[in-house]
Coordinates of C-alpha atoms in Angstrom, one line a residue:
M169 CA -0.3 -113.6 -182.1
R170 CA -1.9 -110.1 -182.2
R171 CA -4.7 -111.1 -184.1
T172 CA -5.7 -114.1 -182.0
V173 CA -6.0 -112.0 -179.0
L174 CA -8.0 -109.6 -180.8
A175 CA -10.3 -112.7 -182.2
L176 CA -10.5 -113.7 -178.8
A177 CA -11.8 -110.7 -177.8
L178 CA -14.2 -110.2 -180.3
L179 CA -15.1 -113.7 -180.2
C180 CA -18.6 -113.5 -178.1
A181 CA -20.5 -111.5 -180.3
A182 CA -20.0 -114.2 -183.1
C183 CA -20.5 -117.5 -181.1
S184 CA -23.3 -119.4 -179.6
A185 CA -23.3 -121.9 -177.1
G186 CA -25.0 -124.5 -179.3
N187 CA -22.6 -124.8 -181.7
G188 CA -19.3 -126.6 -179.4
A189 CA -16.9 -127.1 -182.5
G190 CA -13.3 -127.4 -182.1
G191 CA -11.2 -126.0 -178.8
A192 CA -7.6 -127.1 -177.7
A193 CA -8.6 -127.6 -174.0
P194 CA -7.5 -131.4 -173.4
S195 CA -10.5 -133.8 -172.1
A196 CA -10.5 -134.2 -168.7
T197 CA -9.6 -138.1 -167.6
S198 CA -11.8 -137.3 -164.3
A199 CA -14.2 -135.4 -162.7
A200 CA -12.2 -132.1 -161.3
P201 CA -12.1 -132.0 -157.5
A202 CA -15.8 -130.5 -155.9
L203 CA -14.5 -127.0 -153.7
P204 CA -16.2 -127.3 -150.4
P205 CA -18.6 -124.6 -149.4
V206 CA -19.2 -121.7 -148.3
P207 CA -21.8 -121.8 -145.4
G208 CA -24.3 -119.0 -145.7
I209 CA -23.0 -117.7 -149.8
E210 CA -23.7 -119.5 -152.8
A211 CA -22.6 -118.1 -156.2
E212 CA -23.4 -118.7 -160.1
V213 CA -21.5 -117.4 -163.2
V214 CA -23.9 -116.1 -165.8
R215 CA -22.9 -114.0 -169.3
H216 CA -25.8 -111.5 -169.6
R217 CA -26.9 -110.3 -173.3
T218 CA -25.0 -106.9 -171.8
D219 CA -22.1 -108.9 -171.3
V220 CA -21.6 -110.4 -174.6
P221 CA -20.2 -107.4 -177.0
V222 CA -17.6 -106.5 -173.7
P223 CA -14.8 -108.5 -174.3
G224 CA -14.0 -110.8 -170.7
Q225 CA -16.3 -109.5 -169.0
V226 CA -19.5 -111.9 -167.1
H227 CA -21.5 -111.6 -163.9
V228 CA -21.0 -113.2 -160.6
R229 CA -24.7 -114.1 -159.0
V230 CA -24.1 -113.9 -155.1
T231 CA -27.0 -115.1 -152.9
D232 CA -27.0 -114.9 -149.2
T233 CA -28.4 -118.4 -148.3
G234 CA -27.8 -118.1 -144.3
D235 CA -29.1 -116.0 -141.2
R236 CA -26.4 -113.3 -141.3
P237 CA -25.8 -109.7 -143.2
F238 CA -22.8 -109.0 -145.2
T239 CA -21.0 -107.0 -147.6
V240 CA -19.0 -107.9 -150.7
T241 CA -16.3 -105.4 -151.6
A242 CA -14.3 -107.2 -154.1
V243 CA -15.0 -110.1 -156.6
A244 CA -12.5 -112.1 -159.0
I245 CA -12.9 -115.3 -160.9
D246 CA -10.3 -118.4 -159.5
S247 CA -10.0 -120.7 -162.9
P248 CA -7.4 -122.8 -164.3
G249 CA -8.8 -122.4 -167.5
F250 CA -8.2 -118.0 -167.2
A251 CA -5.4 -116.3 -166.5
P252 CA -5.9 -114.4 -163.1
L253 CA -7.3 -110.9 -162.5
P254 CA -6.6 -108.3 -160.3
P255 CA -10.2 -108.6 -158.1
T256 CA -12.8 -106.0 -159.0
A257 CA -13.5 -103.3 -156.3
L258 CA -17.1 -103.0 -155.5
T259 CA -19.8 -102.5 -152.6
A260 CA -22.9 -104.9 -152.2
A261 CA -25.0 -105.3 -149.4
F262 CA -26.6 -108.6 -148.8
R263 CA -29.1 -109.3 -146.3
P264 CA -30.5 -113.0 -145.9
G265 CA -32.1 -114.4 -149.0
R266 CA -31.0 -111.5 -151.5
T267 CA -29.1 -112.1 -155.2
V268 CA -27.2 -109.9 -156.5
D269 CA -24.9 -110.0 -160.0
L270 CA -21.5 -108.4 -159.8
R271 CA -20.1 -107.7 -162.6
T272 CA -16.4 -109.4 -162.6
A273 CA -14.0 -109.3 -165.2
H274 CA -12.2 -112.8 -166.4
G275 CA -8.8 -113.2 -168.1
A276 CA -8.0 -114.7 -171.2
P277 CA -8.6 -118.7 -171.5
D278 CA -5.5 -121.0 -171.2
C279 CA -6.6 -123.6 -173.7
A280 CA -4.0 -125.5 -172.2
A281 CA -6.3 -126.1 -169.1
Q282 CA -9.8 -126.9 -168.0
P283 CA -11.7 -123.9 -166.7
E284 CA -13.2 -126.4 -163.3
P285 CA -12.3 -126.4 -160.4
L286 CA -14.7 -122.8 -160.6
A287 CA -14.7 -120.2 -158.0
A288 CA -15.4 -117.1 -157.0
R289 CA -12.6 -115.2 -154.8
L290 CA -15.1 -112.5 -152.5
T291 CA -13.4 -110.4 -150.2
V292 CA -16.6 -110.1 -147.4
A293 CA -17.4 -107.4 -144.9
R294 CA -19.4 -108.6 -141.4
P295 CA -21.2 -106.7 -139.5
D296 CA -18.9 -106.8 -136.6
G297 CA -16.1 -105.1 -138.7
T298 CA -14.3 -108.4 -139.9
V299 CA -13.0 -109.4 -143.5
E300 CA -13.0 -112.7 -145.0
E301 CA -11.2 -113.9 -148.6
L302 CA -13.4 -116.5 -149.3
R303 CA -13.2 -119.3 -152.0
V304 CA -16.9 -119.7 -153.2
P305 CA -18.1 -122.5 -155.5
L306 CA -19.3 -121.1 -158.8
A307 CA -22.2 -123.5 -160.3
G308 CA -23.4 -122.7 -163.9
D309 CA -21.8 -123.1 -167.2
D310 CA -21.9 -119.7 -169.1
L311 CA -17.8 -120.0 -167.8
D312 CA -17.1 -123.8 -170.1
V313 CA -18.9 -121.9 -173.3
V314 CA -16.8 -118.6 -173.2
H315 CA -13.6 -121.0 -172.7
R316 CA -14.8 -123.6 -175.3
E317 CA -15.4 -121.3 -178.5
A318 CA -12.4 -119.4 -177.6
C319 CA -9.9 -121.8 -177.7
A320 CA -11.7 -123.1 -180.8
V321 CA -10.9 -119.7 -182.6
A322 CA -7.3 -119.8 -181.1
E323 CA -6.9 -123.4 -183.0
V324 CA -8.7 -122.0 -186.2
L325 CA -6.1 -119.0 -186.4
A326 CA -2.8 -120.8 -185.7
V327 CA -3.6 -122.6 -189.1
A328 CA -4.9 -119.3 -191.0
G329 CA -6.1 -115.6 -189.9
T330 CA -8.2 -113.0 -192.1
G331 CA -7.7 -109.5 -193.0
L332 CA -9.3 -107.3 -195.4
T333 CA -7.0 -105.2 -198.5
D334 CA -8.1 -102.5 -201.3
L335 CA -10.8 -101.4 -199.4
A336 CA -12.3 -98.5 -201.1
A337 CA -15.8 -96.2 -201.4
A338 CA -17.9 -97.4 -204.1
G339 CA -21.4 -95.4 -203.6
D340 CA -23.6 -97.3 -201.4
S341 CA -21.1 -99.7 -200.4
V342 CA -17.5 -100.3 -199.6
T343 CA -15.8 -103.0 -201.5
G344 CA -12.5 -104.5 -201.4
T345 CA -10.7 -107.9 -201.3
L346 CA -10.6 -111.1 -198.0
V347 CA -7.8 -112.6 -197.9
L348 CA -7.1 -115.7 -196.1
T349 CA -3.5 -116.6 -195.2
R350 CA -1.8 -119.8 -193.8
T351 CA -0.2 -118.4 -190.6
G352 CA 1.5 -121.9 -189.3
D353 CA 2.6 -124.8 -190.4
D354 CA -0.4 -126.9 -190.6
D355 CA -0.9 -128.0 -194.3
R356 CA -4.5 -128.7 -194.0
A357 CA -6.8 -127.5 -195.9
V358 CA -8.7 -123.7 -194.6
T359 CA -11.9 -123.1 -195.7
V360 CA -14.5 -120.2 -195.5
V361 CA -17.8 -121.9 -196.0
D362 CA -20.2 -118.7 -194.8
A363 CA -20.1 -114.7 -193.9
R364 CA -22.1 -112.8 -191.4
R365 CA -23.2 -109.4 -190.9
S366 CA -22.7 -107.2 -187.8
V367 CA -25.3 -105.5 -186.5
V368 CA -25.1 -102.4 -189.1
L369 CA -24.1 -103.6 -192.0
D370 CA -24.0 -105.7 -194.5
L371 CA -21.3 -107.9 -195.6
V372 CA -21.0 -110.3 -198.8
V373 CA -18.0 -112.3 -199.9
D374 CA -17.8 -113.5 -203.7
G375 CA -18.0 -117.4 -204.8
L376 CA -18.1 -119.1 -201.2
P377 CA -16.7 -121.3 -200.1
L378 CA -13.4 -119.8 -200.3
E379 CA -10.8 -122.3 -200.1
L380 CA -6.8 -122.1 -198.7
R381 CA -5.5 -125.3 -200.1
P382 CA -2.9 -127.6 -199.0
G383 CA 0.4 -126.2 -200.1
E384 CA -1.3 -122.9 -200.5
E385 CA -0.1 -119.4 -198.7
R386 CA -3.0 -117.1 -199.8
A387 CA -6.7 -117.0 -200.8
T388 CA -8.2 -114.1 -202.0
A389 CA -12.4 -113.2 -202.6
G390 CA -14.0 -110.0 -203.5
V391 CA -16.2 -108.4 -200.7
S392 CA -18.6 -105.5 -200.5
F393 CA -19.9 -103.9 -197.2
T394 CA -23.5 -102.1 -197.3
A395 CA -25.7 -100.3 -194.5
A396 CA -27.6 -103.0 -192.8
S397 CA -29.8 -100.7 -190.5
C398 CA -30.1 -96.7 -190.4
E399 CA -31.8 -96.7 -186.5
P400 CA -30.6 -94.1 -185.0
H401 CA -30.7 -95.8 -181.5
V402 CA -29.4 -99.1 -183.5
L403 CA -26.5 -96.8 -184.5
A404 CA -26.5 -95.2 -181.6
D405 CA -26.0 -98.2 -178.8
T406 CA -24.0 -100.7 -180.9
K407 CA -20.9 -101.9 -179.2
Q408 CA -19.1 -104.2 -182.0
P409 CA -20.4 -102.5 -185.4
F410 CA -17.3 -104.2 -187.1
V411 CA -17.7 -108.0 -185.5
F412 CA -18.6 -110.1 -189.1
P413 CA -18.3 -113.5 -188.1
L414 CA -16.5 -115.8 -190.7
W415 CA -17.4 -119.8 -190.6
I416 CA -14.2 -121.5 -191.2
R417 CA -13.3 -124.9 -191.3
V418 CA -10.0 -126.6 -191.1
G419 CA -9.9 -130.4 -192.6
D420 CA -12.8 -132.1 -191.4
A421 CA -13.8 -129.9 -188.4
E422 CA -16.8 -128.4 -187.6
P423 CA -17.0 -124.5 -188.5
V424 CA -15.8 -122.4 -186.3
P425 CA -17.2 -119.0 -186.4
V426 CA -14.2 -116.7 -186.2
P427 CA -14.8 -113.0 -186.3
L428 CA -13.4 -111.3 -189.5
S429 CA -10.2 -108.7 -188.9
V430 CA -11.2 -105.0 -189.4
D431 CA -8.4 -102.6 -188.6
P432 CA -9.0 -99.2 -187.8
S433 CA -8.5 -97.4 -190.7
Q434 CA -10.7 -99.9 -192.2
Q435 CA -13.4 -99.3 -190.0
A436 CA -13.2 -95.5 -190.3
L437 CA -14.0 -95.9 -193.6
L438 CA -17.0 -98.2 -193.0
W439 CA -18.0 -95.4 -190.4
D440 CA -17.7 -93.3 -193.6
L441 CA -20.0 -95.2 -195.7
L442 CA -22.7 -95.2 -192.6
G443 CA -22.4 -91.3 -192.2
R444 CA -23.2 -91.0 -196.8
V445 CA -26.1 -93.4 -196.5
C446 CA -27.8 -93.2 -193.4

């Protein structure tokens, strides 16, 4: 379970909206009922590039479409496909026609539910001192993408997980072993078909594809890490230096990008590598 939560937190940096593979959420038999509009306020969910490295973060883009000013003092995501979180407190002043992107947290995806109907819960203060709690429909599909990607990863991790063992410094590299371990009763083949670098480190996995065959509980392959960038601004600004997407296929399904699990002691060894060569 801990591995699954970690992978969900790291997923965003590894995935692209175009993959669309997997996903455990059930197919909707009919369109979700439309939420009633809120006069004078429109909202859209957006995931900026700066949101991608931050687990559980998006923005709610709010526009004053009416003829009166107001102030938003709290915002929260409201979706059956994500665990509810307390509202994020803030202060954003609006005047007619103004649009502001409000940084907002979303909870862990619930893969047994669809994201719709999707709304933003806004606490709105009016110039006359009245305060309203509003449920504003959210346009945009960025949270649908987050939900689909996260549930695809959860589906893979319910069958097999990844890890590293025996990492050791080796000159200008760190070497070790990639371990693919069956985690449940599903006996389908699990195959690592590709491995991608992080922002600052290259990763090479020997002999890909690495297959965990039906009936097997464990498969291994040698790995090596080398510096991909020694640019000072890259090293200083990267938020996810140890996210290495492994493209994993379960059975005949399409491969899903799943982040390789790297524990804190292994991260320290990789930081030491960057310190040596950079």
